Tab-separated table of C-alpha atoms in Angstrom:
chain	number	residue	atom	x	y	z
A	1	MET	CA	30.045	24.602	11.631
A	2	LEU	CA	28.165	24.624	13.578
A	3	ASP	CA	27.309	22.089	16.219
A	4	ILE	CA	23.949	22.135	18.268
A	5	SER	CA	23.418	18.348	18.727
A	6	SER	CA	24.473	18.811	22.111
A	7	ASP	CA	21.788	21.410	22.820
A	8	VAL	CA	18.854	19.269	21.485
A	9	LYS	CA	17.083	17.095	23.954
A	10	VAL	CA	16.398	14.372	21.856
A	11	LEU	CA	12.596	13.575	22.959
A	12	ASP	CA	11.535	9.689	23.588
A	13	ILE	CA	8.354	10.197	21.572
A	14	THR	CA	7.245	6.620	21.834
A	15	ARG	CA	6.116	7.965	24.914
A	16	ASN	CA	3.263	10.787	25.144
A	17	ARG	CA	0.177	11.831	27.018
A	18	VAL	CA	-2.423	10.691	24.514
A	19	ARG	CA	-4.102	7.879	26.800
A	20	GLU	CA	-3.539	10.362	30.264
A	21	GLN	CA	-5.390	13.030	28.561
A	22	ARG	CA	-8.374	10.718	26.805
A	23	THR	CA	-8.907	8.929	29.914
A	24	GLN	CA	-8.205	11.359	32.206
A	25	ARG	CA	-11.584	13.266	29.845
A	26	GLU	CA	-13.481	9.612	29.569
A	27	MET	CA	-13.547	9.210	26.323
A	28	SER	CA	-13.373	6.048	24.218
A	29	GLN	CA	-10.242	5.598	21.871
A	30	ALA	CA	-13.359	5.249	19.175
A	31	GLU	CA	-14.617	8.800	20.660
A	32	LEU	CA	-11.419	10.307	20.287
A	33	ALA	CA	-10.516	8.464	16.728
A	34	ALA	CA	-13.858	10.534	15.424
A	35	ALA	CA	-13.093	13.874	16.931
A	36	LEU	CA	-9.411	13.554	14.845
A	37	GLY	CA	-10.729	12.329	11.871
A	38	VAL	CA	-8.745	9.054	12.204
A	39	SER	CA	-9.413	5.273	12.790
A	40	ARG	CA	-9.893	3.625	16.103
A	41	GLN	CA	-6.622	1.687	15.090
A	42	THR	CA	-4.383	4.627	14.825
A	43	VAL	CA	-5.106	6.374	17.771
A	44	ILE	CA	-4.595	2.916	19.883
A	45	SER	CA	-0.919	2.695	17.554
A	46	VAL	CA	0.104	6.052	18.542
A	47	GLU	CA	-0.804	5.396	22.281
A	48	SER	CA	1.480	2.425	21.863
A	49	GLY	CA	3.815	4.188	20.047
A	50	ARG	CA	3.910	2.223	17.533
A	51	TYR	CA	3.337	4.527	15.078
A	52	LEU	CA	4.609	8.686	15.549
A	53	PRO	CA	1.658	10.681	14.007
A	54	SER	CA	2.241	13.373	11.583
A	55	LEU	CA	2.337	16.594	12.567
A	56	PRO	CA	-0.961	17.636	11.880
A	57	LEU	CA	-2.306	14.920	14.062
A	58	ALA	CA	0.590	15.882	16.245
A	59	PHE	CA	-1.013	19.274	16.461
A	60	ALA	CA	-4.818	17.623	16.582
A	61	ILE	CA	-4.255	15.756	19.419
A	62	ALA	CA	-2.322	18.244	21.195
A	63	ARG	CA	-4.980	20.849	20.477
A	64	PHE	CA	-7.399	18.233	21.819
A	65	SER	CA	-6.625	17.767	25.107
A	66	ASP	CA	-5.522	21.887	25.227
A	67	LEU	CA	-1.698	20.845	25.607
A	68	THR	CA	1.185	22.221	23.233
A	69	VAL	CA	2.783	19.281	21.413
A	70	ASP	CA	6.224	18.991	22.496
A	71	LYS	CA	4.137	18.608	26.538
A	72	MET	CA	1.535	15.991	24.655
A	73	PHE	CA	4.827	13.944	23.085
A	74	ASP	CA	7.081	15.139	25.997
A	75	PRO	CA	6.004	12.836	28.851
A	76	ASP	CA	9.042	13.857	30.808
A	77	GLU	CA	7.750	17.701	30.845
A	78	GLU	CA	4.891	19.689	33.264
A	79	ALA	CA	1.789	19.548	31.741
A	80	GLY	CA	-0.418	21.761	31.980
A	81	THR	CA	2.136	24.363	32.990
B	13	MET	CA	-14.727	11.273	-7.265
B	14	THR	CA	-16.815	12.525	-5.067
B	15	PHE	CA	-19.924	10.619	-6.925
B	16	ILE	CA	-18.472	7.405	-6.418
B	17	ARG	CA	-19.079	5.919	-2.650
B	18	PRO	CA	-15.980	5.385	-1.074
B	19	ARG	CA	-16.508	2.098	-0.437
B	20	LEU	CA	-17.480	1.287	-4.292
B	21	ARG	CA	-14.211	2.622	-5.432
B	22	LYS	CA	-12.258	-0.293	-5.435
B	23	PRO	CA	-14.931	-2.549	-6.401
B	24	MET	CA	-16.035	-1.321	-9.383
B	25	GLY	CA	-12.200	-0.502	-10.433
B	26	TYR	CA	-11.644	-4.230	-10.285
B	27	ALA	CA	-15.026	-5.213	-12.184
B	28	LEU	CA	-14.671	-2.485	-14.547
B	29	ALA	CA	-10.796	-4.043	-15.017
B	30	GLY	CA	-11.756	-7.834	-15.523
B	31	ALA	CA	-14.719	-6.691	-17.752
B	32	ALA	CA	-12.303	-5.242	-20.221
B	33	LEU	CA	-10.550	-8.210	-19.538
B	34	ALA	CA	-13.118	-10.323	-20.641
B	35	VAL	CA	-14.417	-8.724	-23.682
B	36	ALA	CA	-11.147	-8.644	-24.794
B	37	TRP	CA	-10.577	-12.357	-23.986
B	38	ALA	CA	-14.055	-12.761	-25.831
B	39	VAL	CA	-12.884	-10.871	-28.718
B	40	ARG	CA	-9.966	-12.755	-29.408
B	41	GLY	CA	-11.787	-15.488	-30.141
B	42	GLY	CA	-10.714	-19.248	-30.417
B	43	PRO	CA	-11.730	-22.572	-28.822
B	44	SER	CA	-10.877	-20.590	-25.426
B	45	TRP	CA	-13.711	-17.498	-25.425
B	46	PHE	CA	-15.575	-18.813	-22.681
B	47	LEU	CA	-12.270	-18.804	-20.567
B	48	SER	CA	-14.154	-14.861	-20.784
B	49	ILE	CA	-17.031	-16.304	-18.706
B	50	VAL	CA	-14.589	-17.812	-15.884
B	51	ILE	CA	-12.082	-14.712	-15.756
B	52	GLU	CA	-15.587	-12.336	-15.448
B	53	VAL	CA	-17.066	-14.676	-12.382
B	54	GLY	CA	-13.893	-14.819	-10.995
B	55	VAL	CA	-13.302	-11.083	-11.454
B	56	LEU	CA	-16.526	-10.705	-9.793
B	57	ALA	CA	-16.276	-12.694	-6.651
B	58	ILE	CA	-13.092	-10.764	-5.866
B	59	ALA	CA	-15.349	-7.295	-5.591
B	60	ILE	CA	-17.702	-9.029	-3.993
B	61	THR	CA	-14.923	-10.063	-0.962
B	62	THR	CA	-13.125	-6.703	-1.528
B	63	TYR	CA	-16.741	-4.528	-1.181
B	64	LEU	CA	-17.184	-7.535	2.042
B	65	ARG	CA	-13.730	-6.607	3.149
B	66	GLY	CA	-14.616	-2.429	3.138
B	67	GLY	CA	-16.874	-2.593	5.995
B	68	GLN	CA	-14.361	-3.868	8.183
B	69	ASP	CA	-13.142	-2.511	11.069
B	70	SER	CA	-9.416	-2.823	10.602
B	71	ASP	CA	-6.761	-1.920	7.984
B	72	GLU	CA	-6.991	-3.570	5.815
B	73	GLY	CA	-10.927	-2.890	5.351
B	74	ALA	CA	-9.758	0.837	5.207
B	75	LEU	CA	-7.216	0.710	2.668
B	76	ALA	CA	-10.410	-1.811	0.804
B	77	GLY	CA	-13.127	0.845	1.173
B	78	SER	CA	-10.906	3.797	0.485
B	79	ARG	CA	-11.332	5.319	3.927
B	80	ALA	CA	-7.686	5.467	5.150
B	81	ASP	CA	-6.420	7.627	7.475
B	82	GLU	CA	-2.199	8.777	7.154
B	83	ARG	CA	-1.193	5.442	9.230
B	84	GLN	CA	-3.057	3.276	7.156
B	85	LYS	CA	-2.230	4.532	3.460
B	86	LEU	CA	1.623	4.167	4.833
B	87	LEU	CA	1.031	0.977	5.226
B	88	GLY	CA	-0.844	0.473	1.806
B	89	LEU	CA	2.503	2.350	0.310
B	90	ARG	CA	4.317	-0.063	2.177
B	91	SER	CA	2.974	-3.333	1.495
B	92	TRP	CA	2.780	-1.723	-2.416
B	93	ALA	CA	6.570	-1.515	-2.212
B	94	LEU	CA	7.430	-4.855	-0.484
B	95	ALA	CA	5.193	-6.082	-3.052
B	96	GLY	CA	6.949	-4.369	-6.014
B	97	ASN	CA	10.587	-5.779	-4.122
B	98	LEU	CA	9.585	-9.309	-4.099
B	99	ALA	CA	8.032	-9.700	-7.561
B	100	MET	CA	11.342	-8.124	-8.934
B	101	ILE	CA	13.397	-10.751	-6.875
B	102	ALA	CA	11.240	-13.070	-8.823
B	103	ALA	CA	11.327	-11.294	-12.262
B	104	PHE	CA	15.384	-12.150	-11.524
B	105	THR	CA	15.204	-15.409	-10.145
B	106	GLY	CA	13.128	-16.589	-13.250
B	107	LEU	CA	15.566	-14.707	-16.026
B	108	THR	CA	18.588	-16.433	-13.819
B	109	ILE	CA	16.489	-20.051	-13.995
B	110	ALA	CA	15.608	-18.978	-17.315
B	111	VAL	CA	18.590	-18.507	-18.573
B	112	ALA	CA	20.266	-21.726	-16.578
B	113	ALA	CA	18.118	-24.179	-18.303
B	114	ARG	CA	17.619	-22.321	-21.865
B	115	GLY	CA	19.636	-20.321	-23.030
B	116	ARG	CA	23.334	-20.720	-24.142
B	117	ARG	CA	23.383	-18.267	-26.508
B	118	LEU	CA	22.220	-14.741	-25.729
B	119	VAL	CA	20.942	-12.793	-28.253
B	120	ALA	CA	20.579	-8.809	-27.254
B	121	VAL	CA	17.568	-7.039	-27.769
B	122	PRO	CA	18.408	-4.877	-31.208
B	123	GLY	CA	18.539	-0.888	-30.495
B	124	ASN	CA	19.934	1.374	-27.508
B	125	SER	CA	19.550	-1.258	-25.083
B	126	ARG	CA	22.434	-3.353	-26.726
B	127	ARG	CA	24.426	-0.907	-25.579
B	128	ARG	CA	22.598	-0.526	-22.144
B	129	GLY	CA	23.421	-4.521	-21.713
B	130	LEU	CA	19.999	-5.472	-21.642
B	131	TRP	CA	20.792	-9.195	-22.817
B	132	LEU	CA	16.958	-11.878	-22.906
B	133	PRO	CA	17.845	-15.353	-23.170
B	134	ALA	CA	17.720	-16.453	-27.139
B	135	ARG	CA	14.813	-18.923	-27.312
B	136	LEU	CA	12.919	-16.433	-25.164
B	137	VAL	CA	12.923	-13.951	-27.353
B	138	ASP	CA	12.529	-16.296	-30.169
B	139	LEU	CA	12.079	-13.906	-33.778
B	140	ARG	CA	12.023	-16.982	-35.959
B	141	PRO	CA	8.253	-17.071	-37.994
B	142	ARG	CA	6.639	-20.062	-36.050
B	143	GLY	CA	4.479	-22.635	-37.845
B	144	ARG	CA	4.407	-22.829	-41.538
B	145	GLY	CA	2.634	-19.458	-42.863
B	146	PRO	CA	0.996	-18.802	-46.754
B	147	GLY	CA	4.767	-18.138	-48.061
B	148	ARG	CA	5.933	-15.285	-49.547
């Protein structure tokens, strides 16, 4: 059986750059929520790492910041390249 | 359902269901017909409360106002699952207490269920005719 576990980097996706990117753009949580089509509570939960967004929402968040999903949700990786 | 405003969907559902129950109670007749009015008033109060909650900026408000996003829908599903589990535990506990308190004799539900082991306490499923009927 193929074992890829040693090659796969497990991300700490409870940490992300959502708050950092939002504050850089001087947006409020409510404004970001309206732009993403979700509630303010969901933005708060994503920022604090209490909720892991679905793939479509993760892509929407990343697109808003002009980052890729892995850069947005992997804070150890260099942002912006 | 785009013809009903999202915030009105749940309150209207409650109001319609309650009205149907109240009408059914009234049609049933008997000396307690007036309880249909109590049911209707109670359900209207619930519907109004749900409408008011639907305007709140919270997870509960979003669910009540039918404008929940993916996280809030997930929360709603989890709360229903928890309610279902609690209902199952309560039903099982109630059945166990009923068996212990009343039913020394057990009767099988006739048919296929007997083979499946669905047993009910004899006194909970009283198949004897009640009262004095017109006779045969």
